[in-house]
Amino acid sequence: MFGKMLEKLSGGFSRLSGRTDLLEGIAAAAALVAAADGDIEDEEVVAVLAALENHPVLSKSFKSSEIERIADTMLKRAKAGAAGRLGLMREIEEAKARSSVEDLEMLLVIAIDVSNSDGEMEPQEKVVLGKIAKTLNLNLSTYLDL
């Protein structure tokens, strides 16, 4: 069983290598969740970076500096009002168009992890997660119970 899991993860490493469109979509979703209450606090920035850099597939597929650069770009866009948030949703749509269901599940679950990083999911965060899940054609409630 562990061998199959390791094989699946290692396949993810090579599958994602160089796929910045997916990393951008994941970072965009994380930034949208962090900005759900209208403000991005320092703790939320740390949570976004930790979720991306500590993910077993992402951390093997991308250099830390690339993850930080893309996360920073997406967090800045999230602070840019409605135009920035619309751009982030487009990043998610672009990732959807080029990704497998497994990749899209990873995107959504990382966004959920960012939401739960402070110990609870705020109502505004759940609304944003619902929009992200709908965009990805995924059922949010399926992933909230994991």
GROMACS .gro file of N, CA and C in nm:
model
  438
    1MET      N    1   0.083  -0.119   0.000
    1MET     CA    2   0.000   0.000   0.000
    1MET      C    3   0.087   0.125   0.000
    2PHE      N    4   0.188   0.127   0.089
    2PHE     CA    5   0.277   0.242   0.094
    2PHE      C    6   0.349   0.259  -0.039
    3GLY      N    7   0.385   0.147  -0.103
    3GLY     CA    8   0.453   0.152  -0.232
    3GLY      C    9   0.368   0.218  -0.339
    4LYS      N   10   0.239   0.185  -0.340
    4LYS     CA   11   0.148   0.245  -0.438
    4LYS      C   12   0.133   0.394  -0.412
    5MET      N   13   0.127   0.432  -0.285
    5MET     CA   14   0.114   0.574  -0.251
    5MET      C   15   0.240   0.649  -0.295
    6LEU      N   16   0.357   0.591  -0.268
    6LEU     CA   17   0.482   0.653  -0.307
    6LEU      C   18   0.492   0.664  -0.459
    7GLU      N   19   0.448   0.559  -0.528
    7GLU     CA   20   0.449   0.561  -0.675
    7GLU      C   21   0.358   0.672  -0.727
    8LYS      N   22   0.242   0.686  -0.666
    8LYS     CA   23   0.147   0.790  -0.708
    8LYS      C   24   0.206   0.929  -0.685
    9LEU      N   25   0.269   0.949  -0.568
    9LEU     CA   26   0.331   1.078  -0.539
    9LEU      C   27   0.447   1.106  -0.633
   10SER      N   28   0.532   1.007  -0.658
   10SER     CA   29   0.646   1.030  -0.745
   10SER      C   30   0.600   1.058  -0.887
   11GLY      N   31   0.491   0.996  -0.930
   11GLY     CA   32   0.433   1.029  -1.059
   11GLY      C   33   0.384   1.171  -1.062
   12GLY      N   34   0.334   1.218  -0.948
   12GLY     CA   35   0.290   1.357  -0.937
   12GLY      C   36   0.405   1.454  -0.951
   13PHE      N   37   0.522   1.416  -0.899
   13PHE     CA   38   0.639   1.504  -0.909
   13PHE      C   39   0.672   1.530  -1.055
   14SER      N   40   0.685   1.422  -1.132
   14SER     CA   41   0.723   1.439  -1.272
   14SER      C   42   0.609   1.502  -1.352
   15ARG      N   43   0.486   1.468  -1.319
   15ARG     CA   44   0.371   1.523  -1.390
   15ARG      C   45   0.359   1.674  -1.371
   16LEU      N   46   0.396   1.723  -1.253
   16LEU     CA   47   0.382   1.866  -1.223
   16LEU      C   48   0.506   1.948  -1.256
   17SER      N   49   0.617   1.882  -1.273
   17SER     CA   50   0.742   1.953  -1.296
   17SER      C   51   0.727   2.052  -1.412
   18GLY      N   52   0.750   2.179  -1.382
   18GLY     CA   53   0.740   2.283  -1.483
   18GLY      C   54   0.599   2.332  -1.510
   19ARG      N   55   0.499   2.277  -1.445
   19ARG     CA   56   0.359   2.315  -1.467
   19ARG      C   57   0.322   2.433  -1.378
   20THR      N   58   0.375   2.549  -1.411
   20THR     CA   59   0.348   2.665  -1.327
   20THR      C   60   0.201   2.707  -1.335
   21ASP      N   61   0.130   2.669  -1.441
   21ASP     CA   62  -0.012   2.704  -1.448
   21ASP      C   63  -0.090   2.643  -1.332
   22LEU      N   64  -0.058   2.520  -1.296
   22LEU     CA   65  -0.126   2.458  -1.183
   22LEU      C   66  -0.083   2.522  -1.052
   23LEU      N   67   0.046   2.545  -1.036
   23LEU     CA   68   0.094   2.612  -0.914
   23LEU      C   69   0.030   2.750  -0.901
   24GLU      N   70   0.018   2.823  -1.011
   24GLU     CA   71  -0.047   2.954  -1.007
   24GLU      C   72  -0.193   2.941  -0.967
   25GLY      N   73  -0.263   2.840  -1.018
   25GLY     CA   74  -0.402   2.818  -0.981
   25GLY      C   75  -0.417   2.784  -0.834
   26ILE      N   76  -0.327   2.700  -0.783
   26ILE     CA   77  -0.330   2.663  -0.642
   26ILE      C   78  -0.303   2.785  -0.555
   27ALA      N   79  -0.202   2.863  -0.591
   27ALA     CA   80  -0.168   2.984  -0.514
   27ALA      C   81  -0.281   3.086  -0.524
   28ALA      N   82  -0.347   3.095  -0.638
   28ALA     CA   83  -0.460   3.187  -0.654
   28ALA      C   84  -0.574   3.147  -0.561
   29ALA      N   85  -0.604   3.019  -0.554
   29ALA     CA   86  -0.711   2.972  -0.465
   29ALA      C   87  -0.676   3.000  -0.320
   30ALA      N   88  -0.551   2.974  -0.282
   30ALA     CA   89  -0.507   3.000  -0.145
   30ALA      C   90  -0.517   3.149  -0.113
   31ALA      N   91  -0.479   3.234  -0.207
   31ALA     CA   92  -0.485   3.379  -0.186
   31ALA      C   93  -0.630   3.426  -0.173
   32LEU      N   94  -0.720   3.371  -0.254
   32LEU     CA   95  -0.861   3.408  -0.243
   32LEU      C   96  -0.917   3.373  -0.106
   33VAL      N   97  -0.881   3.258  -0.055
   33VAL     CA   98  -0.929   3.217   0.077
   33VAL      C   99  -0.869   3.309   0.184
   34ALA      N  100  -0.741   3.340   0.172
   34ALA     CA  101  -0.676   3.428   0.269
   34ALA      C  102  -0.740   3.566   0.270
   35ALA      N  103  -0.788   3.610   0.156
   35ALA     CA  104  -0.848   3.744   0.144
   35ALA      C  105  -1.000   3.743   0.163
   36ALA      N  106  -1.057   3.630   0.196
   36ALA     CA  107  -1.203   3.616   0.202
   36ALA      C  108  -1.269   3.716   0.295
   37ASP      N  109  -1.203   3.751   0.404
   37ASP     CA  110  -1.264   3.844   0.501
   37ASP      C  111  -1.232   3.989   0.469
   38GLY      N  112  -1.169   4.014   0.355
   38GLY     CA  113  -1.141   4.149   0.312
   38GLY      C  114  -1.002   4.198   0.346
   39ASP      N  115  -0.927   4.121   0.424
   39ASP     CA  116  -0.792   4.161   0.465
   39ASP      C  117  -0.704   4.037   0.471
   40ILE      N  118  -0.579   4.052   0.432
   40ILE     CA  119  -0.485   3.940   0.441
   40ILE      C  120  -0.387   3.973   0.554
   41GLU      N  121  -0.399   3.896   0.662
   41GLU     CA  122  -0.313   3.917   0.778
   41GLU      C  123  -0.182   3.841   0.760
   42ASP      N  124  -0.081   3.882   0.837
   42ASP     CA  125   0.050   3.817   0.829
   42ASP      C  126   0.041   3.666   0.851
   43GLU      N  127  -0.044   3.625   0.944
   43GLU     CA  128  -0.059   3.482   0.972
   43GLU      C  129  -0.114   3.408   0.850
   44GLU      N  130  -0.198   3.475   0.773
   44GLU     CA  131  -0.254   3.412   0.654
   44GLU      C  132  -0.148   3.399   0.545
   45VAL      N  133  -0.060   3.495   0.534
   45VAL     CA  134   0.051   3.486   0.439
   45VAL      C  135   0.139   3.366   0.474
   46VAL      N  136   0.169   3.354   0.603
   46VAL     CA  137   0.249   3.241   0.650
   46VAL      C  138   0.177   3.109   0.621
   47ALA      N  139   0.046   3.106   0.640
   47ALA     CA  140  -0.033   2.984   0.616
   47ALA      C  141  -0.031   2.946   0.468
   48VAL      N  142  -0.043   3.044   0.380
   48VAL     CA  143  -0.038   3.017   0.236
   48VAL      C  144   0.097   2.958   0.199
   49LEU      N  145   0.203   3.023   0.242
   49LEU     CA  146   0.338   2.973   0.209
   49LEU      C  147   0.361   2.835   0.267
   50ALA      N  148   0.319   2.812   0.390
   50ALA     CA  149   0.338   2.682   0.453
   50ALA      C  150   0.260   2.574   0.378
   51ALA      N  151   0.137   2.604   0.339
   51ALA     CA  152   0.055   2.505   0.268
   51ALA      C  153   0.119   2.466   0.135
   52LEU      N  154   0.178   2.563   0.067
   52LEU     CA  155   0.238   2.536  -0.063
   52LEU      C  156   0.375   2.470  -0.048
   53GLU      N  157   0.458   2.524   0.038
   53GLU     CA  158   0.595   2.474   0.051
   53GLU      C  159   0.603   2.339   0.122
   54ASN      N  160   0.507   2.307   0.205
   54ASN     CA  161   0.510   2.181   0.279
   54ASN      C  162   0.429   2.070   0.213
   55HIS      N  163   0.364   2.101   0.102
   55HIS     CA  164   0.288   1.998   0.032
   55HIS      C  165   0.386   1.900  -0.031
   56PRO      N  166   0.367   1.769  -0.010
   56PRO     CA  167   0.466   1.672  -0.056
   56PRO      C  168   0.491   1.672  -0.208
   57VAL      N  169   0.390   1.698  -0.287
   57VAL     CA  170   0.409   1.699  -0.432
   57VAL      C  171   0.464   1.833  -0.479
   58LEU      N  172   0.405   1.942  -0.431
   58LEU     CA  173   0.451   2.074  -0.475
   58LEU      C  174   0.595   2.101  -0.435
   59SER      N  175   0.632   2.062  -0.313
   59SER     CA  176   0.768   2.090  -0.265
   59SER      C  177   0.873   2.012  -0.344
   60LYS      N  178   0.835   1.900  -0.403
   60LYS     CA  179   0.929   1.823  -0.486
   60LYS      C  180   0.927   1.870  -0.632
   61SER      N  181   0.818   1.932  -0.674
   61SER     CA  182   0.802   1.971  -0.814
   61SER      C  183   0.854   2.111  -0.843
   62PHE      N  184   0.860   2.196  -0.740
   62PHE     CA  185   0.898   2.336  -0.760
   62PHE      C  186   0.999   2.379  -0.655
   63LYS      N  187   1.088   2.467  -0.695
   63LYS     CA  188   1.184   2.524  -0.600
   63LYS      C  189   1.109   2.616  -0.504
   64SER      N  190   1.159   2.625  -0.383
   64SER     CA  191   1.098   2.709  -0.281
   64SER      C  192   1.088   2.854  -0.328
   65SER      N  193   1.191   2.901  -0.395
   65SER     CA  194   1.190   3.041  -0.443
   65SER      C  195   1.079   3.064  -0.546
   66GLU      N  196   1.051   2.963  -0.628
   66GLU     CA  197   0.944   2.976  -0.727
   66GLU      C  198   0.807   2.975  -0.660
   67ILE      N  199   0.791   2.889  -0.561
   67ILE     CA  200   0.666   2.885  -0.485
   67ILE      C  201   0.643   3.019  -0.416
   68GLU      N  202   0.745   3.072  -0.352
   68GLU     CA  203   0.733   3.201  -0.281
   68GLU      C  204   0.700   3.314  -0.378
   69ARG      N  205   0.766   3.315  -0.494
   69ARG     CA  206   0.742   3.422  -0.593
   69ARG      C  207   0.598   3.418  -0.642
   70ILE      N  208   0.550   3.300  -0.677
   70ILE     CA  209   0.414   3.288  -0.728
   70ILE      C  210   0.311   3.319  -0.619
   71ALA      N  211   0.335   3.270  -0.498
   71ALA     CA  212   0.243   3.300  -0.387
   71ALA      C  213   0.236   3.449  -0.361
   72ASP      N  214   0.352   3.515  -0.362
   72ASP     CA  215   0.356   3.659  -0.339
   72ASP      C  216   0.278   3.734  -0.447
   73THR      N  217   0.294   3.692  -0.571
   73THR     CA  218   0.221   3.755  -0.681
   73THR      C  219   0.070   3.740  -0.663
   74MET      N  220   0.026   3.621  -0.626
   74MET     CA  221  -0.117   3.596  -0.610
   74MET      C  222  -0.174   3.669  -0.488
   75LEU      N  223  -0.097   3.675  -0.380
   75LEU     CA  224  -0.143   3.749  -0.262
   75LEU      C  225  -0.156   3.898  -0.292
   76LYS      N  226  -0.064   3.953  -0.370
   76LYS     CA  227  -0.073   4.094  -0.410
   76LYS      C  228  -0.196   4.117  -0.496
   77ARG      N  229  -0.224   4.023  -0.585
   77ARG     CA  230  -0.343   4.037  -0.670
   77ARG      C  231  -0.470   4.031  -0.586
   78ALA      N  232  -0.470   3.948  -0.482
   78ALA     CA  233  -0.587   3.938  -0.396
   78ALA      C  234  -0.617   4.069  -0.324
   79LYS      N  235  -0.512   4.148  -0.301
   79LYS     CA  236  -0.528   4.277  -0.234
   79LYS      C  237  -0.574   4.386  -0.331
   80ALA      N  238  -0.580   4.356  -0.460
   80ALA     CA  239  -0.609   4.457  -0.562
   80ALA      C  240  -0.757   4.470  -0.593
   81GLY      N  241  -0.843   4.437  -0.499
   81GLY     CA  242  -0.986   4.456  -0.517
   81GLY      C  243  -1.050   4.356  -0.611
   82ALA      N  244  -1.164   4.394  -0.665
   82ALA     CA  245  -1.243   4.304  -0.750
   82ALA      C  246  -1.166   4.261  -0.874
   83ALA      N  247  -1.091   4.351  -0.933
   83ALA     CA  248  -1.014   4.317  -1.053
   83ALA      C  249  -0.909   4.210  -1.020
   84GLY      N  250  -0.845   4.223  -0.907
   84GLY     CA  251  -0.746   4.124  -0.866
   84GLY      C  252  -0.809   3.989  -0.839
   85ARG      N  253  -0.924   3.989  -0.770
   85ARG     CA  254  -0.993   3.863  -0.740
   85ARG      C  255  -1.045   3.796  -0.867
   86LEU      N  256  -1.092   3.875  -0.962
   86LEU     CA  257  -1.136   3.820  -1.090
   86LEU      C  258  -1.018   3.754  -1.161
   87GLY      N  259  -0.904   3.819  -1.158
   87GLY     CA  260  -0.785   3.761  -1.218
   87GLY      C  261  -0.745   3.630  -1.152
   88LEU      N  262  -0.762   3.622  -1.021
   88LEU     CA  263  -0.731   3.498  -0.950
   88LEU      C  264  -0.827   3.386  -0.989
   89MET      N  265  -0.954   3.419  -1.006
   89MET     CA  266  -1.050   3.318  -1.051
   89MET      C  267  -1.014   3.269  -1.192
   90ARG      N  268  -0.963   3.358  -1.274
   90ARG     CA  269  -0.921   3.318  -1.409
   90ARG      C  270  -0.799   3.226  -1.404
   91GLU      N  271  -0.712   3.248  -1.307
   91GLU     CA  272  -0.598   3.157  -1.288
   91GLU      C  273  -0.648   3.017  -1.254
   92ILE      N  274  -0.751   3.010  -1.171
   92ILE     CA  275  -0.809   2.882  -1.134
   92ILE      C  276  -0.874   2.816  -1.255
   93GLU      N  277  -0.945   2.894  -1.334
   93GLU     CA  278  -1.008   2.841  -1.456
   93GLU      C  279  -0.904   2.789  -1.553
   94GLU      N  280  -0.793   2.861  -1.566
   94GLU     CA  281  -0.685   2.817  -1.655
   94GLU      C  282  -0.624   2.685  -1.606
   95ALA      N  283  -0.603   2.675  -1.475
   95ALA     CA  284  -0.551   2.550  -1.419
   95ALA      C  285  -0.650   2.436  -1.445
   96LYS      N  286  -0.779   2.465  -1.431
   96LYS     CA  287  -0.881   2.362  -1.453
   96LYS      C  288  -0.873   2.308  -1.596
   97ALA      N  289  -0.855   2.398  -1.691
   97ALA     CA  290  -0.855   2.358  -1.832
   97ALA      C  291  -0.739   2.265  -1.866
   98ARG      N  292  -0.632   2.271  -1.787
   98ARG     CA  293  -0.511   2.194  -1.820
   98ARG      C  294  -0.477   2.086  -1.718
   99SER      N  295  -0.568   2.056  -1.627
   99SER     CA  296  -0.533   1.967  -1.516
   99SER      C  297  -0.627   1.848  -1.506
  100SER      N  298  -0.576   1.745  -1.441
  100SER     CA  299  -0.656   1.626  -1.412
  100SER      C  300  -0.744   1.653  -1.292
  101VAL      N  301  -0.840   1.566  -1.270
  101VAL     CA  302  -0.927   1.577  -1.152
  101VAL      C  303  -0.842   1.569  -1.025
  102GLU      N  304  -0.742   1.482  -1.025
  102GLU     CA  305  -0.654   1.469  -0.909
  102GLU      C  306  -0.583   1.601  -0.878
  103ASP      N  307  -0.537   1.670  -0.981
  103ASP     CA  308  -0.471   1.799  -0.962
  103ASP      C  309  -0.569   1.903  -0.907
  104LEU      N  310  -0.691   1.901  -0.959
  104LEU     CA  311  -0.793   1.996  -0.913
  104LEU      C  312  -0.833   1.969  -0.769
  105GLU      N  313  -0.837   1.842  -0.732
  105GLU     CA  314  -0.864   1.808  -0.593
  105GLU      C  315  -0.753   1.862  -0.503
  106MET      N  316  -0.629   1.851  -0.549
  106MET     CA  317  -0.517   1.904  -0.472
  106MET      C  318  -0.533   2.056  -0.455
  107LEU      N  319  -0.573   2.125  -0.560
  107LEU     CA  320  -0.594   2.269  -0.554
  107LEU      C  321  -0.697   2.303  -0.447
  108LEU      N  322  -0.810   2.235  -0.451
  108LEU     CA  323  -0.917   2.263  -0.355
  108LEU      C  324  -0.877   2.228  -0.212
  109VAL      N  325  -0.813   2.115  -0.194
  109VAL     CA  326  -0.777   2.071  -0.059
  109VAL      C  327  -0.672   2.165   0.002
  110ILE      N  328  -0.580   2.215  -0.077
  110ILE     CA  329  -0.483   2.311  -0.025
  110ILE      C  330  -0.554   2.439   0.017
  111ALA      N  331  -0.652   2.483  -0.061
  111ALA     CA  332  -0.729   2.603  -0.023
  111ALA      C  333  -0.805   2.578   0.107
  112ILE      N  334  -0.859   2.458   0.124
  112ILE     CA  335  -0.927   2.422   0.249
  112ILE      C  336  -0.828   2.425   0.365
  113ASP      N  337  -0.708   2.372   0.343
  113ASP     CA  338  -0.606   2.373   0.448
  113ASP      C  339  -0.570   2.515   0.490
  114VAL      N  340  -0.562   2.606   0.394
  114VAL     CA  341  -0.535   2.747   0.427
  114VAL      C  342  -0.649   2.803   0.512
  115SER      N  343  -0.771   2.770   0.474
  115SER     CA  344  -0.887   2.817   0.550
  115SER      C  345  -0.885   2.767   0.694
  116ASN      N  346  -0.844   2.643   0.712
  116ASN     CA  347  -0.842   2.583   0.846
  116ASN      C  348  -0.715   2.609   0.924
  117SER      N  349  -0.622   2.683   0.867
  117SER     CA  350  -0.491   2.702   0.931
  117SER      C  351  -0.498   2.772   1.066
  118ASP      N  352  -0.601   2.851   1.088
  118ASP     CA  353  -0.615   2.920   1.217
  118ASP      C  354  -0.707   2.843   1.313
  119GLY      N  355  -0.744   2.723   1.276
  119GLY     CA  356  -0.825   2.640   1.364
  119GLY      C  357  -0.973   2.638   1.332
  120GLU      N  358  -1.019   2.731   1.249
  120GLU     CA  359  -1.160   2.729   1.212
  120GLU      C  360  -1.181   2.792   1.075
  121MET      N  361  -1.285   2.745   1.007
  121MET     CA  362  -1.320   2.798   0.877
  121MET      C  363  -1.426   2.907   0.896
  122GLU      N  364  -1.391   3.028   0.857
  122GLU     CA  365  -1.484   3.140   0.868
  122GLU      C  366  -1.593   3.128   0.761
  123PRO      N  367  -1.713   3.182   0.785
  123PRO     CA  368  -1.820   3.174   0.685
  123PRO      C  369  -1.781   3.233   0.549
  124GLN      N  370  -1.706   3.345   0.551
  124GLN     CA  371  -1.665   3.407   0.424
  124GLN      C  372  -1.569   3.315   0.349
  125GLU      N  373  -1.486   3.243   0.422
  125GLU     CA  374  -1.393   3.150   0.358
  125GLU      C  375  -1.469   3.034   0.294
  126LYS      N  376  -1.572   2.988   0.362
  126LYS     CA  377  -1.651   2.878   0.307
  126LYS      C  378  -1.721   2.921   0.178
  127VAL      N  379  -1.767   3.044   0.173
  127VAL     CA  380  -1.830   3.096   0.051
  127VAL      C  381  -1.729   3.095  -0.064
  128VAL      N  382  -1.608   3.143  -0.038
  128VAL     CA  383  -1.504   3.147  -0.140
  128VAL      C  384  -1.468   3.005  -0.183
  129LEU      N  385  -1.455   2.915  -0.087
  129LEU     CA  386  -1.425   2.776  -0.120
  129LEU      C  387  -1.536   2.715  -0.206
  130GLY      N  388  -1.660   2.751  -0.178
  130GLY     CA  389  -1.772   2.703  -0.259
  130GLY      C  390  -1.761   2.751  -0.403
  131LYS      N  391  -1.722   2.876  -0.423
  131LYS     CA  392  -1.704   2.930  -0.559
  131LYS      C  393  -1.590   2.858  -0.630
  132ILE      N  394  -1.482   2.834  -0.559
  132ILE     CA  395  -1.369   2.764  -0.618
  132ILE      C  396  -1.411   2.622  -0.657
  133ALA      N  397  -1.477   2.552  -0.566
  133ALA     CA  398  -1.522   2.415  -0.594
  133ALA      C  399  -1.616   2.412  -0.715
  134LYS      N  400  -1.707   2.506  -0.720
  134LYS     CA  401  -1.801   2.513  -0.833
  134LYS      C  402  -1.726   2.535  -0.964
  135THR      N  403  -1.629   2.623  -0.962
  135THR     CA  404  -1.548   2.649  -1.081
  135THR      C  405  -1.477   2.522  -1.127
  136LEU      N  406  -1.435   2.439  -1.032
  136LEU     CA  407  -1.363   2.316  -1.063
  136LEU      C  408  -1.456   2.197  -1.088
  137ASN      N  409  -1.587   2.220  -1.077
  137ASN     CA  410  -1.687   2.112  -1.088
  137ASN      C  411  -1.666   2.004  -0.983
  138LEU      N  412  -1.631   2.048  -0.862
  138LEU     CA  413  -1.614   1.957  -0.748
  138LEU      C  414  -1.718   1.992  -0.642
  139ASN      N  415  -1.755   1.893  -0.563
  139ASN     CA  416  -1.850   1.913  -0.454
  139ASN      C  417  -1.773   1.944  -0.326
  140LEU      N  418  -1.780   2.066  -0.278
  140LEU     CA  419  -1.704   2.109  -0.162
  140LEU      C  420  -1.726   2.019  -0.040
  141SER      N  421  -1.850   1.982  -0.015
  141SER     CA  422  -1.880   1.903   0.106
  141SER      C  423  -1.804   1.771   0.108
  142THR      N  424  -1.776   1.715  -0.006
  142THR     CA  425  -1.698   1.590  -0.014
  142THR      C  426  -1.560   1.608   0.048
  143TYR      N  427  -1.501   1.725   0.030
  143TYR     CA  428  -1.363   1.750   0.073
  143TYR      C  429  -1.356   1.811   0.213
  144LEU      N  430  -1.466   1.864   0.261
  144LEU     CA  431  -1.467   1.920   0.397
  144LEU      C  432  -1.467   1.810   0.501
  145ASP      N  433  -1.512   1.692   0.464
  145ASP     CA  434  -1.523   1.581   0.560
  145ASP      C  435  -1.398   1.494   0.566
  146LEU      N  436  -1.292   1.533   0.497
  146LEU     CA  437  -1.170   1.450   0.496
  146LEU      C  438  -1.095   1.461   0.626
   0.00000   0.00000   0.00000
